[in-house]
Short mmCIF file of C-alpha atoms in Angstrom, two decimals:
data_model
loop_
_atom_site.label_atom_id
_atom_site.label_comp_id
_atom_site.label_asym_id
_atom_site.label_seq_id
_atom_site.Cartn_x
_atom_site.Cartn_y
_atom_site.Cartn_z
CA UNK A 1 -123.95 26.03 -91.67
CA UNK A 2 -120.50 26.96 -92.72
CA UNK A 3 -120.24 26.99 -96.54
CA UNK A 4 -117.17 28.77 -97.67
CA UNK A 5 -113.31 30.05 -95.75
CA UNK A 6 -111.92 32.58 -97.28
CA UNK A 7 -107.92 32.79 -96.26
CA UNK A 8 -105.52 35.51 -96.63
CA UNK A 9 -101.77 35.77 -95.65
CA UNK A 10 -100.49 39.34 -94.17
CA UNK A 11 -98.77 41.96 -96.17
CA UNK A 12 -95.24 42.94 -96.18
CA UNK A 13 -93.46 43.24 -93.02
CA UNK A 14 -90.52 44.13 -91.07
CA UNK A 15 -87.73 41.94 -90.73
CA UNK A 16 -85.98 40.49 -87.85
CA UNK A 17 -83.47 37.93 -87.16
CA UNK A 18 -82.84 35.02 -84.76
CA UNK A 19 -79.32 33.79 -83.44
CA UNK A 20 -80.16 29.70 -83.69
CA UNK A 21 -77.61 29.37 -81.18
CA UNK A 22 -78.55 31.12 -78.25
CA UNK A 23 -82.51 32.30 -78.94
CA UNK A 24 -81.58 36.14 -79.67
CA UNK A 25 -84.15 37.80 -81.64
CA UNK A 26 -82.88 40.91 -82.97
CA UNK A 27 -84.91 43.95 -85.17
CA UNK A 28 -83.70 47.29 -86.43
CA UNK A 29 -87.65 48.35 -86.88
CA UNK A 30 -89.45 49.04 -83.30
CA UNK A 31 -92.44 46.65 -82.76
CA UNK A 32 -95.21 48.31 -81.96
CA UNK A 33 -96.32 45.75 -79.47
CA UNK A 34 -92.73 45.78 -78.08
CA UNK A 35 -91.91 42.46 -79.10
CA UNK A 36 -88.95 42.00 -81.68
CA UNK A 37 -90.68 39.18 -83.70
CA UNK A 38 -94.19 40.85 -83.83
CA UNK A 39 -93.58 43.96 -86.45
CA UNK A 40 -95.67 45.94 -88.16
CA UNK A 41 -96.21 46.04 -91.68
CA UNK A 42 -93.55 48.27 -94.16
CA UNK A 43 -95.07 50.86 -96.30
CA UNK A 44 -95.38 48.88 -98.96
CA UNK A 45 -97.28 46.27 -96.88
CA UNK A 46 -99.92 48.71 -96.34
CA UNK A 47 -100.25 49.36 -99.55
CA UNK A 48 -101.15 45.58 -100.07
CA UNK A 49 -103.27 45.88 -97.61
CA UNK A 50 -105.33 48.19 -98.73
CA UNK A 51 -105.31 46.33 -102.34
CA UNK A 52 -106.88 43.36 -100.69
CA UNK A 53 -109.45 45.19 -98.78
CA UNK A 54 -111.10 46.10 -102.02
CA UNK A 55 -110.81 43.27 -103.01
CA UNK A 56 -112.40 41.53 -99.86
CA UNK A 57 -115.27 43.95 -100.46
CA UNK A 58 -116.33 42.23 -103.43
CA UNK A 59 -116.86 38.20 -101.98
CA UNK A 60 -119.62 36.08 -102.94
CA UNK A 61 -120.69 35.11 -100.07
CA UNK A 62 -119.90 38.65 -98.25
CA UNK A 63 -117.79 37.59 -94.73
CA UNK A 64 -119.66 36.41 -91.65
CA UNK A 65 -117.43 35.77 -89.49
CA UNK A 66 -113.49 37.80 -89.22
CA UNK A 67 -110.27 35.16 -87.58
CA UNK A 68 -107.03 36.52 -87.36
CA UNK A 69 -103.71 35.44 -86.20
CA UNK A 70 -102.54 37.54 -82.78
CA UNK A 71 -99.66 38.65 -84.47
CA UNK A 72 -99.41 43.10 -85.41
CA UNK A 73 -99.12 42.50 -89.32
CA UNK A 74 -102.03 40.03 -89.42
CA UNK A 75 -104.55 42.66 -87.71
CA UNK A 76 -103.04 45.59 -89.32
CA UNK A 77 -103.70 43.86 -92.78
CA UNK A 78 -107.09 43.50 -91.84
CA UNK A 79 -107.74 46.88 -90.73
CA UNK A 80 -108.56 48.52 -94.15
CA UNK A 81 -111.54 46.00 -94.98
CA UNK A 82 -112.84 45.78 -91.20
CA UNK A 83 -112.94 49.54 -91.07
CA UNK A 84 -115.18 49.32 -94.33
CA UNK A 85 -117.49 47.44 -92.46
CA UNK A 86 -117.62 49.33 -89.61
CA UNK A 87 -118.51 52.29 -91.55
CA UNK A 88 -121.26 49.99 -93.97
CA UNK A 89 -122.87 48.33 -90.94
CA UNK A 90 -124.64 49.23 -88.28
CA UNK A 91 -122.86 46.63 -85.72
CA UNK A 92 -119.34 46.65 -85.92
CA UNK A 93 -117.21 43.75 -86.80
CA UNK A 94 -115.93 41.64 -84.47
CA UNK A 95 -112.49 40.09 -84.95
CA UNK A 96 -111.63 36.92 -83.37
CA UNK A 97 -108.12 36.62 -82.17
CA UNK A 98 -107.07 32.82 -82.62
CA UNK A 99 -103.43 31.69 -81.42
CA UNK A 100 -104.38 28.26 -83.32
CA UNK A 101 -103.64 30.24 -86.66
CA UNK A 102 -100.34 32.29 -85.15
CA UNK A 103 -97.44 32.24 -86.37
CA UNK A 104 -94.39 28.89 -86.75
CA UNK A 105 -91.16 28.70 -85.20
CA UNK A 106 -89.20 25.70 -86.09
CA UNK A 107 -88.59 23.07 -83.13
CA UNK A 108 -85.61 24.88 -80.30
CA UNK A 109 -84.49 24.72 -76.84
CA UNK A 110 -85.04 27.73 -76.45
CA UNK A 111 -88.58 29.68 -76.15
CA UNK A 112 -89.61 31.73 -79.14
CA UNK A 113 -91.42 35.10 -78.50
CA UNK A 114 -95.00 35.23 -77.99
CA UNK A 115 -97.52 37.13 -79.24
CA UNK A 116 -98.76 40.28 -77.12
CA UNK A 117 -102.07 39.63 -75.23
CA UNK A 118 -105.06 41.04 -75.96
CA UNK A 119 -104.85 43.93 -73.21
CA UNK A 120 -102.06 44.93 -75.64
CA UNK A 121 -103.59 44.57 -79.50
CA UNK A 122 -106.71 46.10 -77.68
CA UNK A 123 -104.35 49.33 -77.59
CA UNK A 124 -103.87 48.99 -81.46
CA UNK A 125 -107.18 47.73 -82.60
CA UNK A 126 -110.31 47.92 -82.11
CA UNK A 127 -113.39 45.26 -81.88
CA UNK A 128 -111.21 42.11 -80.93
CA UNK A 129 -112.33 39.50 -79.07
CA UNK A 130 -109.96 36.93 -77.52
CA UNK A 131 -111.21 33.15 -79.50
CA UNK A 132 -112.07 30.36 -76.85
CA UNK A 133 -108.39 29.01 -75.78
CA UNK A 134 -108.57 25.52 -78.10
CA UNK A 135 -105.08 25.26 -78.93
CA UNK A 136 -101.40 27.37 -79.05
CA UNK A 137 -97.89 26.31 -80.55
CA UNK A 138 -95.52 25.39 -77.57
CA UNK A 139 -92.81 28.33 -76.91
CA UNK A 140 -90.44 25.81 -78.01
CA UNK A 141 -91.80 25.71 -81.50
CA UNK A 142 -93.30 23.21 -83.54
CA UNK A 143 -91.89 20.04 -86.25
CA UNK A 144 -93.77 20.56 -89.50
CA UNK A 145 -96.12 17.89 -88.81
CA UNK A 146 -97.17 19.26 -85.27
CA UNK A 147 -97.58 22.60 -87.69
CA UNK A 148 -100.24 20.99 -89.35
CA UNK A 149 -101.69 19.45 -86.78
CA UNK A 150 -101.95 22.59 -84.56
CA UNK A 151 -103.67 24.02 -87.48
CA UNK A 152 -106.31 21.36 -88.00
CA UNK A 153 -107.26 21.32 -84.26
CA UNK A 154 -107.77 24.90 -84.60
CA UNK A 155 -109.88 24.78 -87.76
CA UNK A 156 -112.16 21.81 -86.30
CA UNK A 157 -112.75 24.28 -83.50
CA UNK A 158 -113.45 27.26 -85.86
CA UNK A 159 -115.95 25.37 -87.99
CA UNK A 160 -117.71 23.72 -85.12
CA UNK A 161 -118.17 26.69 -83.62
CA UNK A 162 -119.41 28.26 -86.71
CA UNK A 163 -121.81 25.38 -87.20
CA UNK A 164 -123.38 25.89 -83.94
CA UNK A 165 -123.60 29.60 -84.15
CA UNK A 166 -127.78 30.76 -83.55
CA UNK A 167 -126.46 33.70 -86.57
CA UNK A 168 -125.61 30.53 -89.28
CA UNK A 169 -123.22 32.20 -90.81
CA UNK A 170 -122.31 31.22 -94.34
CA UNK A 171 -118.46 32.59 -95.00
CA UNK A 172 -115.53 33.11 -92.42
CA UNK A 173 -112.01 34.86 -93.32
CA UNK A 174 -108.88 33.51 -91.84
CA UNK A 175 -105.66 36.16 -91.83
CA UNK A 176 -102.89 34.58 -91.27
CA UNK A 177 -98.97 33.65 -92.04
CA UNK A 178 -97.10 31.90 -94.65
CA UNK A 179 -96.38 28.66 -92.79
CA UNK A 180 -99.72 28.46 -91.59
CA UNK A 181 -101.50 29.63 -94.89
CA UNK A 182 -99.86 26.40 -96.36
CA UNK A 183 -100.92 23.80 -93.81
CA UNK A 184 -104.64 25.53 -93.79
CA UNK A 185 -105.36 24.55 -97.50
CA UNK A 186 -104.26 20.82 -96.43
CA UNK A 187 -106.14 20.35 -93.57
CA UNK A 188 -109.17 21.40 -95.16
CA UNK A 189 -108.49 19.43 -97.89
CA UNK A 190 -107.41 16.41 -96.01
CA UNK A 191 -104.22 16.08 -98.48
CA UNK A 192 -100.65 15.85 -97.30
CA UNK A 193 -98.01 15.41 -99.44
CA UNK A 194 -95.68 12.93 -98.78
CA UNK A 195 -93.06 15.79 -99.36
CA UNK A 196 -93.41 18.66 -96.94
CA UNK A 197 -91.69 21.10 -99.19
CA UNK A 198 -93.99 20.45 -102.59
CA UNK A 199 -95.62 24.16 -103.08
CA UNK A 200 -98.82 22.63 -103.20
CA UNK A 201 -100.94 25.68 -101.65
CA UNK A 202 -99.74 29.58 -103.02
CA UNK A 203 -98.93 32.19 -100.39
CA UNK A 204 -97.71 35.24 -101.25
CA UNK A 205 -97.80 38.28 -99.25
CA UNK A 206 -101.34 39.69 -99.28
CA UNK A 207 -102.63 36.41 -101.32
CA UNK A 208 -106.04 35.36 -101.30
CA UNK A 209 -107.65 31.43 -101.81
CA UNK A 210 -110.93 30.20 -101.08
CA UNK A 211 -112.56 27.19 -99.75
CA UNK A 212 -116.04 25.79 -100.53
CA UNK A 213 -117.28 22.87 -98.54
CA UNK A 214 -117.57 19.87 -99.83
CA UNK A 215 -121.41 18.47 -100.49
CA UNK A 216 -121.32 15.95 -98.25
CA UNK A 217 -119.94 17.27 -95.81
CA UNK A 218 -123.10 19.56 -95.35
CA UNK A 219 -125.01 16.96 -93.51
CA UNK A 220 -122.30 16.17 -90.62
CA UNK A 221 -123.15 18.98 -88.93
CA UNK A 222 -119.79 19.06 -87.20
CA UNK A 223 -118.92 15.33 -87.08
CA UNK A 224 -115.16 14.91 -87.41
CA UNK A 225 -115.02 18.59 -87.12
CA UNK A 226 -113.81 18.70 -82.95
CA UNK A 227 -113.25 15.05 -82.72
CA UNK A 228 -110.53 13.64 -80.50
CA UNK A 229 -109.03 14.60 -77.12
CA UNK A 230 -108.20 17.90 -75.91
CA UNK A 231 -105.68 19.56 -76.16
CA UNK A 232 -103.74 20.04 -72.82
CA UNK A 233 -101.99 23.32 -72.41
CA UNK A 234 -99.72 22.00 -69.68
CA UNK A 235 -98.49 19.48 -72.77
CA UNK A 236 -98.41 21.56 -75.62
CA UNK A 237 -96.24 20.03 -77.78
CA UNK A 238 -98.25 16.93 -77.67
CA UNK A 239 -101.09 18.11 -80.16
CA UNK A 240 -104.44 15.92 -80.43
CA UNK A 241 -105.43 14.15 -84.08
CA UNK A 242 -108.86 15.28 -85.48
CA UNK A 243 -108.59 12.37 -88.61
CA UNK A 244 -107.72 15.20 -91.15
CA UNK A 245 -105.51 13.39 -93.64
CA UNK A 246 -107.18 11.80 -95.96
CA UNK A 247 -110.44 13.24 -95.07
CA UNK A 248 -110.01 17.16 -94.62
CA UNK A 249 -111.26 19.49 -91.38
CA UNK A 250 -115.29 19.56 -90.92
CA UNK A 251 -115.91 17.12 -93.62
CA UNK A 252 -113.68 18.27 -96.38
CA UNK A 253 -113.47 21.31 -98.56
CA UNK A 254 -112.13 21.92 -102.44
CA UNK A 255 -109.77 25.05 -103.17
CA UNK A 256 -111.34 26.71 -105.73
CA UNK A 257 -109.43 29.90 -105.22
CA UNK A 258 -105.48 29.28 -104.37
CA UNK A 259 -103.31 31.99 -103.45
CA UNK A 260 -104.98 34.49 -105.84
CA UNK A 261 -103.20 37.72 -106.04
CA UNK A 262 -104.23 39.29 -109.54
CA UNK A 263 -106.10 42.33 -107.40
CA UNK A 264 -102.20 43.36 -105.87
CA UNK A 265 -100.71 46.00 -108.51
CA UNK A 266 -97.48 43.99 -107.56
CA UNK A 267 -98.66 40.61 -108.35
CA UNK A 268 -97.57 37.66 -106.70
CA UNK A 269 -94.71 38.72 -104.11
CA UNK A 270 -92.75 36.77 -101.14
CA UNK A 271 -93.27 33.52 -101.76
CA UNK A 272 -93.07 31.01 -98.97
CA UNK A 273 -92.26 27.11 -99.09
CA UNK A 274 -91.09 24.06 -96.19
CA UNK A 275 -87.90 23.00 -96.78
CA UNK A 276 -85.62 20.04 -95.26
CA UNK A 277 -82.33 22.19 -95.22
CA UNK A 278 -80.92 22.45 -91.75
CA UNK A 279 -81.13 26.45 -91.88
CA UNK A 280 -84.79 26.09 -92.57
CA UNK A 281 -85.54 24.63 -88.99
CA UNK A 282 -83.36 27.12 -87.67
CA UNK A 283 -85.30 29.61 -88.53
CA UNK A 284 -88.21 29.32 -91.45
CA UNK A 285 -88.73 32.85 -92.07
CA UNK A 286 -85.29 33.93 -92.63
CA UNK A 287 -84.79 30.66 -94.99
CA UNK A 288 -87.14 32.16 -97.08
CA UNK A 289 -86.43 35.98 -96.55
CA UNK A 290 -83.09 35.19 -97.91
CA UNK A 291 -84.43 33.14 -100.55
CA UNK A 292 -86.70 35.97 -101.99
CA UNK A 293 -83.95 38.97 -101.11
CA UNK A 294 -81.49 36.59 -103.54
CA UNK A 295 -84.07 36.07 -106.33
CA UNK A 296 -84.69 39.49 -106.50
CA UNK A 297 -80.70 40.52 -106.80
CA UNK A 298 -80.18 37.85 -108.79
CA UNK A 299 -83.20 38.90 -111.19
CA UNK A 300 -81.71 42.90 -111.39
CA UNK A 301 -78.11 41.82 -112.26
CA UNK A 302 -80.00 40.57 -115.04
CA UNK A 303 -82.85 43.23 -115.74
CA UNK A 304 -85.24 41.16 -115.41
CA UNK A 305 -88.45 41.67 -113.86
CA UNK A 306 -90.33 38.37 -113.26
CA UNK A 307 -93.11 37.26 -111.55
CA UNK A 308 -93.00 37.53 -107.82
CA UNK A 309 -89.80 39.99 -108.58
CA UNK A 310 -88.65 42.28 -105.84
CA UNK A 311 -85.87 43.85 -108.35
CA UNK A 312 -87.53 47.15 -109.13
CA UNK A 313 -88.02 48.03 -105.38
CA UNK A 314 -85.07 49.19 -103.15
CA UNK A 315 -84.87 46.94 -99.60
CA UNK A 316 -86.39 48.83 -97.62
CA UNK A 317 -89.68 48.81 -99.60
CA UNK A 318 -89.44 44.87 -98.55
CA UNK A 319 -88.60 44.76 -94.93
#
């Protein structure tokens, strides 16, 4: 049975931008999946990357199981560790692509890009295997609640599946996004704020928390963890309640590790956070992109170097 997640958020990436207005998504970086909103990670992103694959070599439990968002940056900030266990074990490791764990795009009427299929990653990457279709975010985007609730439909999938795997697998590592990294450590927790916004749950880029399972919960055996109606992908904005809050995903879980990232020479970079302002629906990413690029001017005016500061690294370094 399931014991412990392990979750990490991608390294630094690429920037792009998104006219509200009229859907344009715009990048001066190529993708390498073609798609403007799917970069890859900068330079100094792979250097994170490579940071945290040392440091995943070192988990107590070792992983079992390997999730990953379908976005470029999240398998590309994998790719250091998994190719340590390909070279360490005689199978290689498989890496299951989840869209329940991709990326958020606040609520439009327009659609927001997708991620590339697995024909495509399969180009980039290898050992993927495309996760059992349980749930995607509608190409319209998501509220913040439907966020969550995406994400907890996912997990109960993840962890019943896990449950129910003939290999009983002990540990499973989620790589993932900001946005998503957040509204993980709730639903396995079961606790929602009552404000959206409250940085409850760290991610910074390349961050690392873990979950252990709550006692308890060890003899449900996957009650609660898939319970509920399905999902219906010709409805996907209508997104089916598993009884999380209050409770937590799978029976529950405590954080014991939360959004470690003492392994990263940089320390903790890129923070991420919900926010009510209008220009954070518009577009979350950028709200915060702009949030972080203005810390870090704001913090070399001054010379200071702070934790989380992006002042001693030129722009580029960051997009």
């Amino acid at each position: 049975m399931l014991e412990v997640i392990y979750v990490v958020r991608h390294g630094y990436r690429s920037n792009w931008s998104v006219d509200p207005s009229t859907g344009h998504y715009n990048s001066t970086v190529p993708s390498p999946t073609g798609i403007v909103a799917d970069p890859a990670l900068a330079s100094y992103g792979v250097k994170q990357a490579r940071e945290l694959g040392e440091h995943l070599k070192t988990l107590d439990p070792p992983v079992d199981l390997i999730y990953s968002s379908p976005f470029y940056r999240c398998l590309q900030t994998l790719k250091p560790f998994t190719d340590h266990l390909a070279s360490t074990k005689e199978s290689k490791p498989k890496i299951n692509v989840e869209r329940g764990v991709g990326e958020f795009y606040g609520l439009a009427r327009f659609d927001h890009p997708q991620p590339a299929t697995i024909e495509v990653l399969n180009e980039h990457f290898e050992n993927l295997v495309e996760s059992p279709t349980t749930i995607m975010p509608s190409t319209n985007g998501e509220s913040i609640p439907q966020l969550h609730d995406r994400v907890a439909y996912a997990l109960s999938h993840i962890i019943s599946r896990a449950d129910n795997d003939p290999s009983e697998p002990k540990s499973l590592l989620i790589c993932t996004h900001a946005a998503a990294m957040i509204a993980i450590g709730r639903a396995l927790t079961g606790r929602m704020p009552e404000d959206e916004g409250e940085e409850d749950f760290k991610c910074f880029t390349c961050s690392f928390s873990k979950f252990v399972r709550k006692p308890q919960s060890k003899f449900t055996r996957g009650v609660g963890s898939a319970a509920g109606e399905g999902w219906d992908p010709a409805k996907p904005e209508i997104v089916p309640d598993v009884g999380w809050r209050g409770k937590g995903v799978g029976g529950g879980w405590d954080c014991v590790v939360n959004g470690d990232c003492s392994f990263l020479e940089g320390g903790e970079e890129r923070g991420w956070h919900f926010s009510g302002d209008e220009s954070f629906l518009d577009d979350p990413n950028l709200f915060n992109d702009a949030a972080n690029d203005a810390q870090a001017e704001t913090e070399a005016k001054i010379g200071v170097t702070a934790v989380g500061s992006t002042a001693n690294r030129d722009r580029d370094s960051r997009l």
